[in-house]
Coordinates of C-alpha atoms and ligand atoms in Angstrom, one line a residue:
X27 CA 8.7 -15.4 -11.0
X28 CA 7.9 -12.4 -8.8
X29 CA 10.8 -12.5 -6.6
X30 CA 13.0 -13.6 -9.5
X31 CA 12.1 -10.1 -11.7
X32 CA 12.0 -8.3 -8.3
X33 CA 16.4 -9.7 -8.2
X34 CA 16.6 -8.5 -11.8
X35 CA 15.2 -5.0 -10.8
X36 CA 17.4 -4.3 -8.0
X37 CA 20.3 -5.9 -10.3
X38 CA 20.1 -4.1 -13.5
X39 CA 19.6 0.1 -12.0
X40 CA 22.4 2.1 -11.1
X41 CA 24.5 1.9 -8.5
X42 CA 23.4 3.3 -5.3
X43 CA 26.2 5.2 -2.4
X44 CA 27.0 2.9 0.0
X45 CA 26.9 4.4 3.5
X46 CA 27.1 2.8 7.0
X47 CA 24.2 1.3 7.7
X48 CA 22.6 -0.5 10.6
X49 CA 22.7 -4.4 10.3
X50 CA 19.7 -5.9 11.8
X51 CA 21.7 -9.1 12.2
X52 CA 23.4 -7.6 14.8
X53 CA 20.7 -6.8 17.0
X54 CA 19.3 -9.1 19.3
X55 CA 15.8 -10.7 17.9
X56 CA 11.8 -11.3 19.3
X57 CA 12.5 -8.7 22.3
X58 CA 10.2 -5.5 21.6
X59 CA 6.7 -6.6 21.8
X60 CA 4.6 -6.1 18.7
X61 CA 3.4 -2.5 19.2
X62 CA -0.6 -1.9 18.1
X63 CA -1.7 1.2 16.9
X64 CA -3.8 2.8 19.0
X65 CA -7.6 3.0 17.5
X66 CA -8.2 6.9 17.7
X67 CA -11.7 8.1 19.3
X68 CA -13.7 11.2 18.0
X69 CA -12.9 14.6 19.3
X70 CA -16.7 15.5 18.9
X71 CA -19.3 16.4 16.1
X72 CA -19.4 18.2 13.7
X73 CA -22.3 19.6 11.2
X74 CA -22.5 16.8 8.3
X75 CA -21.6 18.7 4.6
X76 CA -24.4 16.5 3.4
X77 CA -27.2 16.2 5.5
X78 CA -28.8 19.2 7.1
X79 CA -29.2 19.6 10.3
X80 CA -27.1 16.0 11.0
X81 CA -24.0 15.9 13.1
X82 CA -21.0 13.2 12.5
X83 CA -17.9 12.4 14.1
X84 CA -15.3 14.8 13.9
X85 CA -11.0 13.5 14.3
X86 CA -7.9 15.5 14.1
X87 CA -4.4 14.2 13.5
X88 CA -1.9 16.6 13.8
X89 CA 1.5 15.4 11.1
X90 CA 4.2 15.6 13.3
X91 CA 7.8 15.0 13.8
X92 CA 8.2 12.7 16.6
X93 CA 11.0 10.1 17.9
X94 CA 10.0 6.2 18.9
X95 CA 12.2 3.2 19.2
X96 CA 12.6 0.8 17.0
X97 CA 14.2 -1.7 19.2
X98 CA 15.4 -2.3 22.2
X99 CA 18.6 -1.9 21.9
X100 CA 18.3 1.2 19.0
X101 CA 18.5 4.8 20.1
X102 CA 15.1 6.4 18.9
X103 CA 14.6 7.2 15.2
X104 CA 13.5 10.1 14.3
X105 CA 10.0 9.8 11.9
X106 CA 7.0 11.6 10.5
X107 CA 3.7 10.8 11.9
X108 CA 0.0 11.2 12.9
X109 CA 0.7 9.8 16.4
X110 CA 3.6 9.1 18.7
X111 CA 5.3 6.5 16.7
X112 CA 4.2 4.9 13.0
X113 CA 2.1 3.5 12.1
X114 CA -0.1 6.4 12.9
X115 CA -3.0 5.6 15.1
X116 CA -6.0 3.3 13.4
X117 CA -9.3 5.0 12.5
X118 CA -11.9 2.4 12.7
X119 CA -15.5 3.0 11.4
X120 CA -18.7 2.0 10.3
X121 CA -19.9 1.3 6.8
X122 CA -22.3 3.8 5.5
X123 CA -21.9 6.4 8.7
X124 CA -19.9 9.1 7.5
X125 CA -17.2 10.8 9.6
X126 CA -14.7 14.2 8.8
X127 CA -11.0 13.9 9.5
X128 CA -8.8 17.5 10.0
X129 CA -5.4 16.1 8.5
X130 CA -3.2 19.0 10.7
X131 CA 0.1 19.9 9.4
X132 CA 2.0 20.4 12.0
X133 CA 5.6 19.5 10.2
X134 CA 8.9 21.1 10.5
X135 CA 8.8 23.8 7.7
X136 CA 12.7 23.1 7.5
X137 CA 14.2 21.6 4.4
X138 CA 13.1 18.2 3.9
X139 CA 15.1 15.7 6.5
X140 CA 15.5 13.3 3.4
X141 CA 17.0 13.4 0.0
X142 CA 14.7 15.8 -2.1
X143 CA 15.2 15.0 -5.9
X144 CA 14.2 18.6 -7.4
X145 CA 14.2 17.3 -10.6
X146 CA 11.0 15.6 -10.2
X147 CA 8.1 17.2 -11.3
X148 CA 6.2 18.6 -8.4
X149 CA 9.5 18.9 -5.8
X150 CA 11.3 22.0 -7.2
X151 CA 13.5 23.8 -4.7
X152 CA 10.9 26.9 -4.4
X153 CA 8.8 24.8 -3.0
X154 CA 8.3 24.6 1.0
X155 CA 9.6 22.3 3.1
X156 CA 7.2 19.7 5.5
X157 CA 4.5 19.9 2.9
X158 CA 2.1 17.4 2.9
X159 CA -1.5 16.3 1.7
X160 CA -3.2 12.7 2.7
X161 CA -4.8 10.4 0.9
X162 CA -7.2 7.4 1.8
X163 CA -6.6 4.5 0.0
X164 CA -8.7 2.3 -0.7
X165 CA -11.4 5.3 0.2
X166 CA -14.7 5.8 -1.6
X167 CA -14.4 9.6 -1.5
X168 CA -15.5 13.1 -2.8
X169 CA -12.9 14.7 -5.1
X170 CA -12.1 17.3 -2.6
X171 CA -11.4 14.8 0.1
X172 CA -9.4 12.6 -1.9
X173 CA -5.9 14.3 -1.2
X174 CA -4.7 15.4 -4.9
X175 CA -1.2 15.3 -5.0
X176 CA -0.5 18.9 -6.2
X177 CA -3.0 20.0 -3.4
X178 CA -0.4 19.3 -0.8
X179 CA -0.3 22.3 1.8
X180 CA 2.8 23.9 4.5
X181 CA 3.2 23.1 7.6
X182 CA 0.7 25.6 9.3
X183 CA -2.2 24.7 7.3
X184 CA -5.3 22.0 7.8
X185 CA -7.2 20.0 5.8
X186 CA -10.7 18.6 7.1
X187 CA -11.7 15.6 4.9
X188 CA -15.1 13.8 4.4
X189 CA -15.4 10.3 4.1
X190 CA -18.8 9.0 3.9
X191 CA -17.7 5.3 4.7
X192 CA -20.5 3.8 2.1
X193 CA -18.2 0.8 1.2
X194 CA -17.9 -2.7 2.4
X195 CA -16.0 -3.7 5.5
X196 CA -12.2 -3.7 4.9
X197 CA -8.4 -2.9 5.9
X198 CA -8.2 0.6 4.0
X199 CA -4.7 2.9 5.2
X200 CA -4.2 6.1 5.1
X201 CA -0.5 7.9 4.0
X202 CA 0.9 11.3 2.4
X203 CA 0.5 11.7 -1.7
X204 CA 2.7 15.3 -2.1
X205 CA 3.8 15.3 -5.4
X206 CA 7.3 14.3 -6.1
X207 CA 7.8 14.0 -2.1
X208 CA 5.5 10.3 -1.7
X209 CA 8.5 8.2 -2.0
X210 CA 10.2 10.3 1.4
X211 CA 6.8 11.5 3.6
X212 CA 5.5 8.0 3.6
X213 CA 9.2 6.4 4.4
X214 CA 9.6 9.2 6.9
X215 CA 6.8 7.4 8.3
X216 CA 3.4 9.3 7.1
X217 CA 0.9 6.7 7.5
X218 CA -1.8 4.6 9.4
X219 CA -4.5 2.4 9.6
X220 CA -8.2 2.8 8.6
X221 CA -10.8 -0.4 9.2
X222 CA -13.9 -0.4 7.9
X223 CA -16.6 -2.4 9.9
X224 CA -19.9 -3.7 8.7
X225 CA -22.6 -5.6 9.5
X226 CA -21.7 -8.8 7.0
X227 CA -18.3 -9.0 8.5
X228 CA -19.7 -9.3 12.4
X229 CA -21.9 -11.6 11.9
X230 CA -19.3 -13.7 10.8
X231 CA -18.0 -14.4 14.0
X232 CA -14.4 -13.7 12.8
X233 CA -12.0 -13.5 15.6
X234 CA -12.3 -10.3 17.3
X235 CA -10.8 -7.6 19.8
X236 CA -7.7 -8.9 20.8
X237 CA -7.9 -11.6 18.7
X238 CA -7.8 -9.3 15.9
X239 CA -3.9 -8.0 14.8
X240 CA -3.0 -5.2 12.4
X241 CA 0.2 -6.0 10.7
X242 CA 1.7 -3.3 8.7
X243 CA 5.1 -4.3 7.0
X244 CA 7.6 -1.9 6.0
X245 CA 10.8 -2.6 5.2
X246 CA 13.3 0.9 5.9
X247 CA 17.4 1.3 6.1
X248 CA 18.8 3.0 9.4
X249 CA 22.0 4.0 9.9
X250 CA 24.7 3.1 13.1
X251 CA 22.4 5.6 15.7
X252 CA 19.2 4.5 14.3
X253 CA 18.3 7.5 12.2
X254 CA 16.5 6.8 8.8
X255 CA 18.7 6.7 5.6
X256 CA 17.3 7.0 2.2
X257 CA 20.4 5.6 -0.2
X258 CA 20.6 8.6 -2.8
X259 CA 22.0 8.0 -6.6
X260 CA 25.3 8.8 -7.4
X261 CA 24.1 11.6 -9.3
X262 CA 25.0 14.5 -6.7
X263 CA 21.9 16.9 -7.5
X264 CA 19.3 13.7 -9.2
X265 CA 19.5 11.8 -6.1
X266 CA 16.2 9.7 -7.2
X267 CA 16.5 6.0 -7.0
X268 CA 14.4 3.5 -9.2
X269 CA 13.0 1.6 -6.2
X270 CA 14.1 1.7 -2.8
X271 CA 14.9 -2.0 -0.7
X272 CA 15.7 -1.7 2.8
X273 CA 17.7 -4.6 4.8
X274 CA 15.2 -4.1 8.2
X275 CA 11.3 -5.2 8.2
X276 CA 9.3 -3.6 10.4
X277 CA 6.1 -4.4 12.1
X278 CA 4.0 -2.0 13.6
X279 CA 6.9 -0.1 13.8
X280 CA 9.2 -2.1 15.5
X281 CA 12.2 -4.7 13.9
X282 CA 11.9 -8.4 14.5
X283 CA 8.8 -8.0 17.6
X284 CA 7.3 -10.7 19.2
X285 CA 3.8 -11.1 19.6
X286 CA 2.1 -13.4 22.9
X287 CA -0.8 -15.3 21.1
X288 CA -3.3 -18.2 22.7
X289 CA -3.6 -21.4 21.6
X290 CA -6.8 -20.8 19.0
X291 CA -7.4 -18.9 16.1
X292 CA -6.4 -15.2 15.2
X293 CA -7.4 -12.8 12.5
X294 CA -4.6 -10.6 10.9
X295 CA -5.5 -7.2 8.9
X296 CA -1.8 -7.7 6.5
X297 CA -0.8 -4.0 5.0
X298 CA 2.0 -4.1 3.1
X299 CA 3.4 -0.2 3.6
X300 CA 6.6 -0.7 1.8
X301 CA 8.1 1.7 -0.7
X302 CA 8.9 -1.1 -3.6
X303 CA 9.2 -4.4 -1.5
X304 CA 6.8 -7.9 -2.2
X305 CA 7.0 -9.4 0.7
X306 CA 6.7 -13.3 0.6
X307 CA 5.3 -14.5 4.0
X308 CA 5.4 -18.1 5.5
X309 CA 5.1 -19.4 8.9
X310 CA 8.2 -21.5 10.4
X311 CA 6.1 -24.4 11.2
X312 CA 4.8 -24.4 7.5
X313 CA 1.5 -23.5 9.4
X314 CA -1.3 -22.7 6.9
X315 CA -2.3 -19.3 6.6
X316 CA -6.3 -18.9 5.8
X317 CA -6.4 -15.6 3.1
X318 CA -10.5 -14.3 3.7
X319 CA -10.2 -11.0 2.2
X320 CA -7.8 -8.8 0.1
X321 CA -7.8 -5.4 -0.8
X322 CA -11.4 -3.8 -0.6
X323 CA -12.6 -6.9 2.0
X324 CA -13.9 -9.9 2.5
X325 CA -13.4 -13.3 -0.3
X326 CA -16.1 -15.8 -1.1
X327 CA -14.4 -18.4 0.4
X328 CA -11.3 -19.0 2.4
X329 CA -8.1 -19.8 1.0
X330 CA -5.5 -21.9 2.2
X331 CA -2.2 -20.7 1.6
X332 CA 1.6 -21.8 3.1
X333 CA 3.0 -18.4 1.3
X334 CA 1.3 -15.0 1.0
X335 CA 2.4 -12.8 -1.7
X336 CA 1.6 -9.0 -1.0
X337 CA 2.6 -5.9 -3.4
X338 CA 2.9 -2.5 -1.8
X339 CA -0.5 -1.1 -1.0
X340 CA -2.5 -4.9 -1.0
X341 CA -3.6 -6.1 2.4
X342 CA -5.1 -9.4 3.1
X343 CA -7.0 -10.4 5.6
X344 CA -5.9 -13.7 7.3
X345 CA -6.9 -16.0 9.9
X346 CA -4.6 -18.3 11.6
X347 CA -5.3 -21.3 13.9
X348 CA -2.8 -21.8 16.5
X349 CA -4.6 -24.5 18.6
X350 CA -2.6 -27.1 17.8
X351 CA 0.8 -25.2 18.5
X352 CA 0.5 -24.7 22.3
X353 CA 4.1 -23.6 24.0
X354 CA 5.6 -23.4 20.5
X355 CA 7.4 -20.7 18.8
X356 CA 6.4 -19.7 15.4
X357 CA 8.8 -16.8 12.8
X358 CA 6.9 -14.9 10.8
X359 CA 9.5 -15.1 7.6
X360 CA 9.6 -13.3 4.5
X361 CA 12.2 -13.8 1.1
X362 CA 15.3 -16.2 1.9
X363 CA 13.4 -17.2 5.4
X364 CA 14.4 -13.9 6.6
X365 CA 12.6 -13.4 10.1
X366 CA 10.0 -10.7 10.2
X367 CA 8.2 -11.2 13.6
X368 CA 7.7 -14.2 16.4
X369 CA 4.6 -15.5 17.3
X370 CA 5.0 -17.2 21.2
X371 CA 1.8 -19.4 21.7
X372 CA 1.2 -20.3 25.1
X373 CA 0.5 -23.1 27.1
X374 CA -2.6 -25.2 27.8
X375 CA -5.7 -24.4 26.5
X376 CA -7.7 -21.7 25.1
X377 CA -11.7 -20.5 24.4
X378 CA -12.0 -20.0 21.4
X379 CA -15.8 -18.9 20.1
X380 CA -14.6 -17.2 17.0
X381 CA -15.5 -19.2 13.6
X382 CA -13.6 -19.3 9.9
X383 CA -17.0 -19.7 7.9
X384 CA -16.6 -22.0 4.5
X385 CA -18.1 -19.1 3.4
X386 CA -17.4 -15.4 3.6
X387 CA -19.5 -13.2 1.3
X388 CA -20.3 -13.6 -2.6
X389 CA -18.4 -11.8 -4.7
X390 CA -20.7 -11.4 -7.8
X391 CA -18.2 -12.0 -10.7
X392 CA -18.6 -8.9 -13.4
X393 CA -19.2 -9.8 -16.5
X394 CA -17.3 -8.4 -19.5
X395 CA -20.6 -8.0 -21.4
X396 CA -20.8 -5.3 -18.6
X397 CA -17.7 -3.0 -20.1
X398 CA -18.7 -0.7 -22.4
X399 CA -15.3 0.7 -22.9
X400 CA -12.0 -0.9 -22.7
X401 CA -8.8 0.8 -23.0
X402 CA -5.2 -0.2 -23.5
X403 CA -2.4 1.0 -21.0
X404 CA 1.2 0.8 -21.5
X405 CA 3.3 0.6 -18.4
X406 CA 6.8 1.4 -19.3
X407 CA 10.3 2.6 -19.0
X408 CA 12.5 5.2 -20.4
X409 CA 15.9 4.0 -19.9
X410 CA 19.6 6.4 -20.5
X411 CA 22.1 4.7 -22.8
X412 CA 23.5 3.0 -19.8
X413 CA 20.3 1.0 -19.5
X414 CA 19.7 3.5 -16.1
X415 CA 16.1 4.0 -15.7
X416 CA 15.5 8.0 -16.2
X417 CA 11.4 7.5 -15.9
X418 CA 8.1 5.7 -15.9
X419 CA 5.2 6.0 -17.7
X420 CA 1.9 5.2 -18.0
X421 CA 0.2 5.1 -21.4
X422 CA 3.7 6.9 -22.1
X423 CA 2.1 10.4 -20.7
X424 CA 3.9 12.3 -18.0
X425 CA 1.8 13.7 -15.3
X426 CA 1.5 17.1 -17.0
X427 CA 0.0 16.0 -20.1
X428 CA -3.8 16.2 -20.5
X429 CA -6.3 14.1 -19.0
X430 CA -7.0 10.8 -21.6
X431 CA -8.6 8.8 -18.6
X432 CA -12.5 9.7 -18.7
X433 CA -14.7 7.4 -17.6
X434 CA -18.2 8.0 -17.1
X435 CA -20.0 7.8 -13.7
X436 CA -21.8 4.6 -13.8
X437 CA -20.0 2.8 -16.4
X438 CA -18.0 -0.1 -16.4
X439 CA -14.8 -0.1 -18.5
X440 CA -12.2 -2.7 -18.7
X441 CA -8.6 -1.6 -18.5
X442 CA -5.4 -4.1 -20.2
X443 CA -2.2 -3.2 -18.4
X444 CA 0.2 -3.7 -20.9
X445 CA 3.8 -3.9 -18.8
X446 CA 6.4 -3.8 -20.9
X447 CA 8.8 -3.7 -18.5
X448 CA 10.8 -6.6 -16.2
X449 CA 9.3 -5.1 -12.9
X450 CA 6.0 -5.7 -11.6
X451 CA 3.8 -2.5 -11.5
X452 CA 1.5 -2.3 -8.7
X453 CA -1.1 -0.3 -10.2
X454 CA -3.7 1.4 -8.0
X455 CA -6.7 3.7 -9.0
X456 CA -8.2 6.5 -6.3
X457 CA -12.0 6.1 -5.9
X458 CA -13.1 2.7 -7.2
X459 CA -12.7 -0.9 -6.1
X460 CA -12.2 -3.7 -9.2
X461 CA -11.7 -7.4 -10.3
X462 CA -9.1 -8.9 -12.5
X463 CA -10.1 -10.5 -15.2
X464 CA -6.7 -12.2 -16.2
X465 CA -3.3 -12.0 -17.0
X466 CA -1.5 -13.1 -20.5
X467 CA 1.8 -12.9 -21.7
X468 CA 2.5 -11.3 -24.8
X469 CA 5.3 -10.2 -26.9
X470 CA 5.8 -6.5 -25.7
X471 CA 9.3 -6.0 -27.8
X472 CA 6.9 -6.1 -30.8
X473 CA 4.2 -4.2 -29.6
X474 CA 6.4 -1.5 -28.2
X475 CA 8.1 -1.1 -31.2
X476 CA 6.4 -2.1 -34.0
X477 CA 2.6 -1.7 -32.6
X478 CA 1.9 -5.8 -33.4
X479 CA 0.1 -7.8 -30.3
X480 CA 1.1 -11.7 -30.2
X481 CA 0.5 -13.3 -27.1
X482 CA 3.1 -16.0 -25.6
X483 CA 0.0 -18.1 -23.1
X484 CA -3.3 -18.5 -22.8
X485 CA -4.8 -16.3 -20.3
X486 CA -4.5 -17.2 -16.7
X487 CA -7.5 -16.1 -14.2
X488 CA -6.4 -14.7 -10.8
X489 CA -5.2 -16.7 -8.2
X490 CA -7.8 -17.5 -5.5
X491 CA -6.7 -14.9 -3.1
X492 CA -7.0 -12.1 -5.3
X493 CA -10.5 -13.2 -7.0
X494 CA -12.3 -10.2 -4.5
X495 CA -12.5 -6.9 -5.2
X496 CA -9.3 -5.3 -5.3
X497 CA -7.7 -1.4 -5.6
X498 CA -4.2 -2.6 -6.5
X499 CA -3.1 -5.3 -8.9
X500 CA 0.0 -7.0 -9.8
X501 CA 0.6 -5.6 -13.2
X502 CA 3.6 -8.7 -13.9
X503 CA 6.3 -8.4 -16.3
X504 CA 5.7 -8.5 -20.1
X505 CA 2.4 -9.9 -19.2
X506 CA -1.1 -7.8 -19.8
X507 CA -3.0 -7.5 -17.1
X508 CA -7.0 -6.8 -17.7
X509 CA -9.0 -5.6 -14.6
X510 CA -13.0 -4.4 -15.2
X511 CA -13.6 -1.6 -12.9
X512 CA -16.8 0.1 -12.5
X513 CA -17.0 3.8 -12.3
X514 CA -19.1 4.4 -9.4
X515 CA -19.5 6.9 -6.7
X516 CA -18.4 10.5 -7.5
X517 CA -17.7 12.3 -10.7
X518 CA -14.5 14.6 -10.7
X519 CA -10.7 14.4 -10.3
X520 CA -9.0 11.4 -9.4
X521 CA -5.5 9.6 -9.9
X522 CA -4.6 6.5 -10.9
X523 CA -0.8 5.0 -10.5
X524 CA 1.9 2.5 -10.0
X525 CA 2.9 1.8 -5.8
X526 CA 6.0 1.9 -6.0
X527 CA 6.8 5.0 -4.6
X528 CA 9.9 5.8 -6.2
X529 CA 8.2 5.2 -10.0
X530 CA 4.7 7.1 -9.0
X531 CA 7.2 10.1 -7.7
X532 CA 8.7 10.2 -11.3
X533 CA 6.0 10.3 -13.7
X534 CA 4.1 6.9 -12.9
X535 CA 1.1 8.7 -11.8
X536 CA -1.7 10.1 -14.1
X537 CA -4.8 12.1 -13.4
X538 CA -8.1 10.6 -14.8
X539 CA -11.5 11.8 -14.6
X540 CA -14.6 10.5 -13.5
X541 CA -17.7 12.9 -15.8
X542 CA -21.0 12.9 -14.8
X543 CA -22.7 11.1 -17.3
Ligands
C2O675 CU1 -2.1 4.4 -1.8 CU2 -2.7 7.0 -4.6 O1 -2.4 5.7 -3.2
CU676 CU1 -5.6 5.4 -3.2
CU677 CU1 6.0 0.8 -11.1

């Protein structure tokens, strides 16, 4: 159903200009090892903004352009990053110890190397080129460290950012939020890593150190010398596309890597970093692939899947046993068993001390009896006469309008995502982790038009691997969505919005409110 209203998305918007373009089929595949992002240490300490007297680890990642290699057999592509290639390099830290982050801008203030839309709210042509802000997703943060997206600042300019950590372990990533500009700083390659360890999670006995793989998938369009290409519309000055789909997956930065693995069991932190791409991942050898956290960490309870479904911005967490596949050779596949990446487990035998535990960590289930407010969201589209998509909305506001989302600090409220639409929204909100309560089908002609709710199913719960606490959920076509979220951590200014960057750039984004209460 996913992939199918993914097809009818890409079918049904406007033509985009066809330009040369690199084939991946061309190239030769599983010869660039899988790169890992190197796990950035402290430059020093720094006075805590919350506890006198206290000192706490102090980063700084200068935003940069810089040039890295793709492939082999690729001249180097030109990106955006925190480090020398993208992904950026991985911060990695402790639950409940607090560190501060100087997010540099050191970007060419040039004109913008890809195709600026300055119709979109937020990306008029006065504004300066290599502007940036960055936002931790996933991140239970201050206000002012939350990377608003009009707060973006020129190349020139710092921003040092306070994250207190007091979450559970989890993948969390980091990547740009400008307004109007997401859709190009994070494609240009404006992103990384950020793992949160805790004390649960290690006495797990999960696989560890080397045994433990970042995968971040991004799929990206290159042209015949390697160099980035964002299709445009063929509107000459509205060069804004509905969603972009690239024909080249990359891992860790590289297309179609190989990874060396031993013959026992591996943890994988699974990011998808995509602008609009699900990806559908299976193993070759139909190998089971065990799902033990999602989004904001760890599940109750394994899962055992043979396809992984992940929406831009999830992660899962996965553990895979290759013991039994000594000397084979395993692809990584996504959609249409399209390889993504090659897994080469060696021969004879491994140690293997690492454990996949029947069970994780509880995940108390919230009751709705806990909600003391629920409100109904409309995701949808404005389309032209042509049936071209112009905009999204959300609760049919633009950005601009004035803040309707107010929860208060400490409450629980339960929000129906009511798609309209045949695309699947996935919605994310800054600050706060949640749980989906289910998903039903209704008839959204009728209530779009004429205000009436009938509903076309019973409700379905979520599937197993998404029963955790989340930060993004599949809002699915002409289907509500209900997720209860509590409100907890910080009162001020947030955002809340679809991750698909190309709808969040034009108006799928809304500011809400967290008041003290
Ligand atoms: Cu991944 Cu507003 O964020
Ligand atoms: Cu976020
Ligand atoms: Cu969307």
């Amino acid at each position: 159903m996913f992939a199918a209203a993914q097809a009818i998305a890409q079918h049904k918007h406007p033509q985009q200009i066809a330009r040369p373009v690199l084939d991946p089929d061309t190239l030769a595949p599983f010869v660039d090892r899988l790169p890992i992002p190197e796990i950035l240490q402290p430059t020093g300490l720094r006075p805590s903004p919350t506890s006198a007297g206290a000192k706490i680890p102090y980063y700084r990642l200068g935003l940069r352009a810089v040039e890295s290699k793709i492939h082999r057999d690729v001249r180097p592509t030109r990106w955006w990053s925190t480090g020398p290639s993208t992904p950026g390099p991985t911060l990695e830290v402790q639950s409940g110890k607090p560190v501060l982050v100087e997010w540099a801008n050191e970007l060419p203030a040039a004109p913008h190397f890809l195709p600026v839309d300055h119709h979109l709210h937020g990306a008029e042509a006065d504004q300066p080129g290599g502007r940036a802000i960055i936002h931790l997703h996933g991140g239970k943060v201050p206000p002012e460290s939350d990377g608003y997206p009009e707060n973006w600042y020129a190349p020139g300019k710092s921003a040092t950012y306070f994250y207190p950590n007091d979450q559970d372990a989890a993948l969390l990533w980091y990547h740009d939020h400008t307004m109007g500009m997401n859709r190009l700083n994070i494609f240009a390659g404006l992103f990384g890593l950020y793992v949160v360890r805790d004390a649960a999670e290690a006495a797990l006995d999960l696989p560890r150190g080397k045994y433990e793989i970042p995968l971040a998938l991004y799929d990206r369009t290159f042209d015949p010398e390697g160099q980035l290409n964002y299709p445009v519309s063929p509107v000459p000055d509205a060069p804004w596309i509905p969603e972009y789909f690239g024909n080249a997956v990359l891992v860790n930065g590289k297309l179609l890597p190989y990874l060396e693995v031993e013959p026992r069991k591996y943890r994988f932190r699974v990011l998808n970093a995509a602008n609009a791409r699900i990806f559908h991942l299976s193993l070759s050898n139909g190998g089971v692939l065990h799902q033990i956290g999602t989004d904001q960490g760890l599940l109750p309870a394994p899962v055992a899947l043979k396809q992984l479904m992940l929406a831009p911005a999830e992660r899962a967490d996965l553990v895979v046993d290759f013991s039994e596949h000594a000397g084979e050779e395993i692809v990584l596949r996504n959609d249409f068993y399209r390889p993504v990446m090659q897994l080469r487990v060696g021969r004879g035998k491994a140690v293997d001390d690492s454990s996949l535990p029947a069970a994780l960590r509880p995940v108390r289930r919230i009751s709705e009896k806990e909600a003391t407010k629920t409100r109904t969201l409309m995701l949808g589209e404005i389309d032209d006469l042509r049936g071209d998509t112009v905009t999204m909305l959300l609760d049919n506001k633009p950005w601009h309008a004035p803040i309707s989302e107010k929860p208060v600090l400490g409450s629980t409220e339960i929000w129906n995502l009511m798609n309209v639409t045949d695309d699947v929204h996935p919605i994310h909100i800054h600050l706060v982790r949640f749980q989906i309560l289910d998903r039903r089908r209704f008839d959204a002609f009728a209530y779009q038009n004429q205000g009436i709710l009938r509903y076309f199913s019973d409700p379905e719960p979520p599937e197993a691997g998404e029963a955790g606490w989340k930060d993004t959920v599949r809002a699915s076509p002409k289907m509500i969505t209900r997720i209860i979220v509590p409100f907890t951590g910080y009162a001020g200014r947030y955002v809340w919005h679809c991750h698909i960057l190309e709808h969040e750039d034009n108006e799928m984004m809304r500011p809400y409110e967290v008041v003290a209460g």
